[in-house]
Amino acid sequence: MKTKTSKSLTNTHAELILDNVADGVFTVDENLVITYFNKAAEKITGMPRENVLGEYCFDVLRSNICETECPIRFSLETGQDVIDKRENILRIDGKKIPITISAAIVKDNKGNMIGGVETFRDLSKIEALEKEIH
């Protein structure tokens, strides 16, 4: 039987792991409100975590797909994952950042959907190398 302490340590451990991956990771509730935002997400978007928690993801990522082809909304509505969708986001400083996006739903321990998770990878260096080659 898990205690509150072990569950708390597990949550802290999970946050430590997510804060040390190179890809941006954020979670939303069923209404697309951001509930978690890792350090890589802060770096890629230029937005500090404390400014985005509680905000709608489409207000933070500012991408042209947010209105029509939102990956996380698609996952929440269909239950299907989105894998490596290429797109651009607009950083807080106005710089366009090429990314790949993956999204999936998050379920509680009873199998009920409680939100979604999206990961995104900055492709700026890859695109710069591709331009050098061509």
PDB file of C-alpha atoms in Angstrom, residues 26-130:
ATOM      1  CA  PHE A  26       3.171  20.249 -21.054  1.00  0.00           C
ATOM      2  CA  THR A  27      -0.129  18.899 -19.796  1.00  0.00           C
ATOM      3  CA  VAL A  28      -3.615  20.346 -20.034  1.00  0.00           C
ATOM      4  CA  ASP A  29      -6.944  19.635 -18.411  1.00  0.00           C
ATOM      5  CA  GLU A  30     -10.082  18.831 -20.442  1.00  0.00           C
ATOM      6  CA  ASN A  31     -10.515  22.557 -21.230  1.00  0.00           C
ATOM      7  CA  LEU A  32      -6.985  22.963 -22.686  1.00  0.00           C
ATOM      8  CA  VAL A  33      -5.754  24.858 -19.620  1.00  0.00           C
ATOM      9  CA  ILE A  34      -2.056  24.214 -18.926  1.00  0.00           C
ATOM     10  CA  THR A  35      -1.437  22.274 -15.714  1.00  0.00           C
ATOM     11  CA  TYR A  36       2.286  21.449 -16.163  1.00  0.00           C
ATOM     12  CA  PHE A  37       5.076  23.034 -18.254  1.00  0.00           C
ATOM     13  CA  ASN A  38       8.644  21.696 -18.155  1.00  0.00           C
ATOM     14  CA  LYS A  39      11.945  23.594 -18.409  1.00  0.00           C
ATOM     15  CA  ALA A  40      12.493  22.705 -22.071  1.00  0.00           C
ATOM     16  CA  ALA A  41       9.025  24.078 -22.870  1.00  0.00           C
ATOM     17  CA  GLU A  42      10.062  27.300 -21.128  1.00  0.00           C
ATOM     18  CA  LYS A  43      13.270  27.479 -23.174  1.00  0.00           C
ATOM     19  CA  ILE A  44      11.640  26.715 -26.532  1.00  0.00           C
ATOM     20  CA  THR A  45       8.708  29.115 -26.085  1.00  0.00           C
ATOM     21  CA  GLY A  46      10.529  31.787 -24.087  1.00  0.00           C
ATOM     22  CA  MET A  47       7.653  31.706 -21.574  1.00  0.00           C
ATOM     23  CA  PRO A  48       8.333  31.128 -17.857  1.00  0.00           C
ATOM     24  CA  ARG A  49       6.322  28.332 -16.265  1.00  0.00           C
ATOM     25  CA  GLU A  50       4.736  30.640 -13.715  1.00  0.00           C
ATOM     26  CA  ASN A  51       3.292  32.762 -16.545  1.00  0.00           C
ATOM     27  CA  VAL A  52       1.676  29.850 -18.409  1.00  0.00           C
ATOM     28  CA  LEU A  53       0.202  27.633 -15.701  1.00  0.00           C
ATOM     29  CA  GLY A  54      -3.552  28.185 -15.741  1.00  0.00           C
ATOM     30  CA  GLU A  55      -3.484  29.666 -19.267  1.00  0.00           C
ATOM     31  CA  TYR A  56      -4.947  28.107 -22.419  1.00  0.00           C
ATOM     32  CA  CYS A  57      -2.306  26.248 -24.431  1.00  0.00           C
ATOM     33  CA  PHE A  58      -3.297  28.067 -27.648  1.00  0.00           C
ATOM     34  CA  ASP A  59      -2.482  31.402 -25.979  1.00  0.00           C
ATOM     35  CA  VAL A  60       0.990  30.144 -25.055  1.00  0.00           C
ATOM     36  CA  LEU A  61       2.118  28.198 -28.144  1.00  0.00           C
ATOM     37  CA  ARG A  62       0.655  30.656 -30.638  1.00  0.00           C
ATOM     38  CA  SER A  63       0.672  28.448 -33.708  1.00  0.00           C
ATOM     39  CA  ASN A  64      -1.471  28.663 -36.820  1.00  0.00           C
ATOM     40  CA  ILE A  65      -2.737  25.118 -36.157  1.00  0.00           C
ATOM     41  CA  CYS A  66      -4.182  25.968 -32.747  1.00  0.00           C
ATOM     42  CA  GLU A  67      -7.480  27.136 -34.244  1.00  0.00           C
ATOM     43  CA  THR A  68      -8.045  24.377 -36.805  1.00  0.00           C
ATOM     44  CA  GLU A  69      -5.749  21.372 -36.305  1.00  0.00           C
ATOM     45  CA  CYS A  70      -4.753  21.444 -32.636  1.00  0.00           C
ATOM     46  CA  PRO A  71      -2.990  18.123 -31.904  1.00  0.00           C
ATOM     47  CA  ILE A  72      -3.921  18.003 -28.235  1.00  0.00           C
ATOM     48  CA  ARG A  73      -7.568  18.924 -28.934  1.00  0.00           C
ATOM     49  CA  PHE A  74      -7.644  16.162 -31.578  1.00  0.00           C
ATOM     50  CA  SER A  75      -6.343  13.644 -29.025  1.00  0.00           C
ATOM     51  CA  LEU A  76      -8.848  14.780 -26.394  1.00  0.00           C
ATOM     52  CA  GLU A  77     -11.761  14.533 -28.851  1.00  0.00           C
ATOM     53  CA  THR A  78     -10.822  11.245 -30.537  1.00  0.00           C
ATOM     54  CA  GLY A  79      -8.647   9.395 -28.020  1.00  0.00           C
ATOM     55  CA  GLN A  80      -6.033   8.977 -30.782  1.00  0.00           C
ATOM     56  CA  ASP A  81      -2.383   9.944 -30.452  1.00  0.00           C
ATOM     57  CA  VAL A  82      -0.694  12.481 -32.714  1.00  0.00           C
ATOM     58  CA  ILE A  83       2.926  11.646 -33.519  1.00  0.00           C
ATOM     59  CA  ASP A  84       5.611  13.965 -34.927  1.00  0.00           C
ATOM     60  CA  LYS A  85       3.410  16.581 -36.594  1.00  0.00           C
ATOM     61  CA  ARG A  86       5.671  19.301 -38.035  1.00  0.00           C
ATOM     62  CA  GLU A  87       4.618  22.861 -37.361  1.00  0.00           C
ATOM     63  CA  ASN A  88       5.872  26.271 -36.263  1.00  0.00           C
ATOM     64  CA  ILE A  89       5.217  28.153 -33.050  1.00  0.00           C
ATOM     65  CA  LEU A  90       5.807  31.800 -32.298  1.00  0.00           C
ATOM     66  CA  ARG A  91       8.085  32.487 -29.326  1.00  0.00           C
ATOM     67  CA  ILE A  92       7.284  35.297 -26.927  1.00  0.00           C
ATOM     68  CA  ASP A  93       9.997  37.394 -28.670  1.00  0.00           C
ATOM     69  CA  GLY A  94       8.297  36.908 -32.063  1.00  0.00           C
ATOM     70  CA  LYS A  95      10.798  34.366 -33.412  1.00  0.00           C
ATOM     71  CA  LYS A  96       9.270  31.508 -35.412  1.00  0.00           C
ATOM     72  CA  ILE A  97      10.411  28.096 -34.131  1.00  0.00           C
ATOM     73  CA  PRO A  98       9.997  24.913 -36.227  1.00  0.00           C
ATOM     74  CA  ILE A  99       8.902  21.977 -34.066  1.00  0.00           C
ATOM     75  CA  THR A 100       7.509  18.474 -34.168  1.00  0.00           C
ATOM     76  CA  ILE A 101       4.528  17.822 -31.916  1.00  0.00           C
ATOM     77  CA  SER A 102       3.214  14.625 -30.367  1.00  0.00           C
ATOM     78  CA  ALA A 103       0.050  14.526 -28.251  1.00  0.00           C
ATOM     79  CA  ALA A 104      -1.953  11.976 -26.280  1.00  0.00           C
ATOM     80  CA  ILE A 105      -4.665  11.842 -23.655  1.00  0.00           C
ATOM     81  CA  VAL A 106      -3.943  11.371 -19.956  1.00  0.00           C
ATOM     82  CA  LYS A 107      -6.121   8.983 -17.953  1.00  0.00           C
ATOM     83  CA  ASP A 108      -6.468   8.568 -14.211  1.00  0.00           C
ATOM     84  CA  ASN A 109      -5.968   5.200 -12.498  1.00  0.00           C
ATOM     85  CA  LYS A 110      -9.613   4.313 -13.236  1.00  0.00           C
ATOM     86  CA  GLY A 111      -9.209   4.892 -16.967  1.00  0.00           C
ATOM     87  CA  ASN A 112     -11.081   8.205 -17.049  1.00  0.00           C
ATOM     88  CA  MET A 113      -9.682  10.915 -19.298  1.00  0.00           C
ATOM     89  CA  ILE A 114      -8.431  13.811 -17.192  1.00  0.00           C
ATOM     90  CA  GLY A 115      -6.550  15.825 -19.797  1.00  0.00           C
ATOM     91  CA  GLY A 116      -3.804  15.595 -22.345  1.00  0.00           C
ATOM     92  CA  VAL A 117      -0.053  15.738 -22.741  1.00  0.00           C
ATOM     93  CA  GLU A 118       1.901  17.291 -25.577  1.00  0.00           C
ATOM     94  CA  THR A 119       5.598  17.024 -26.308  1.00  0.00           C
ATOM     95  CA  PHE A 120       7.420  19.183 -28.800  1.00  0.00           C
ATOM     96  CA  ARG A 121      10.957  19.227 -30.156  1.00  0.00           C
ATOM     97  CA  ASP A 122      12.776  22.306 -31.437  1.00  0.00           C
ATOM     98  CA  LEU A 123      13.930  21.656 -35.008  1.00  0.00           C
ATOM     99  CA  SER A 124      15.817  24.952 -35.454  1.00  0.00           C
ATOM    100  CA  LYS A 125      19.278  23.344 -35.556  1.00  0.00           C
ATOM    101  CA  ILE A 126      18.124  20.560 -37.883  1.00  0.00           C
ATOM    102  CA  GLU A 127      16.530  23.029 -40.302  1.00  0.00           C
ATOM    103  CA  ALA A 128      19.667  25.208 -40.244  1.00  0.00           C
ATOM    104  CA  LEU A 129      21.808  22.170 -41.149  1.00  0.00           C
ATOM    105  CA  GLU A 130      19.377  21.202 -43.920  1.00  0.00           C
TER     106      GLU A 130
END
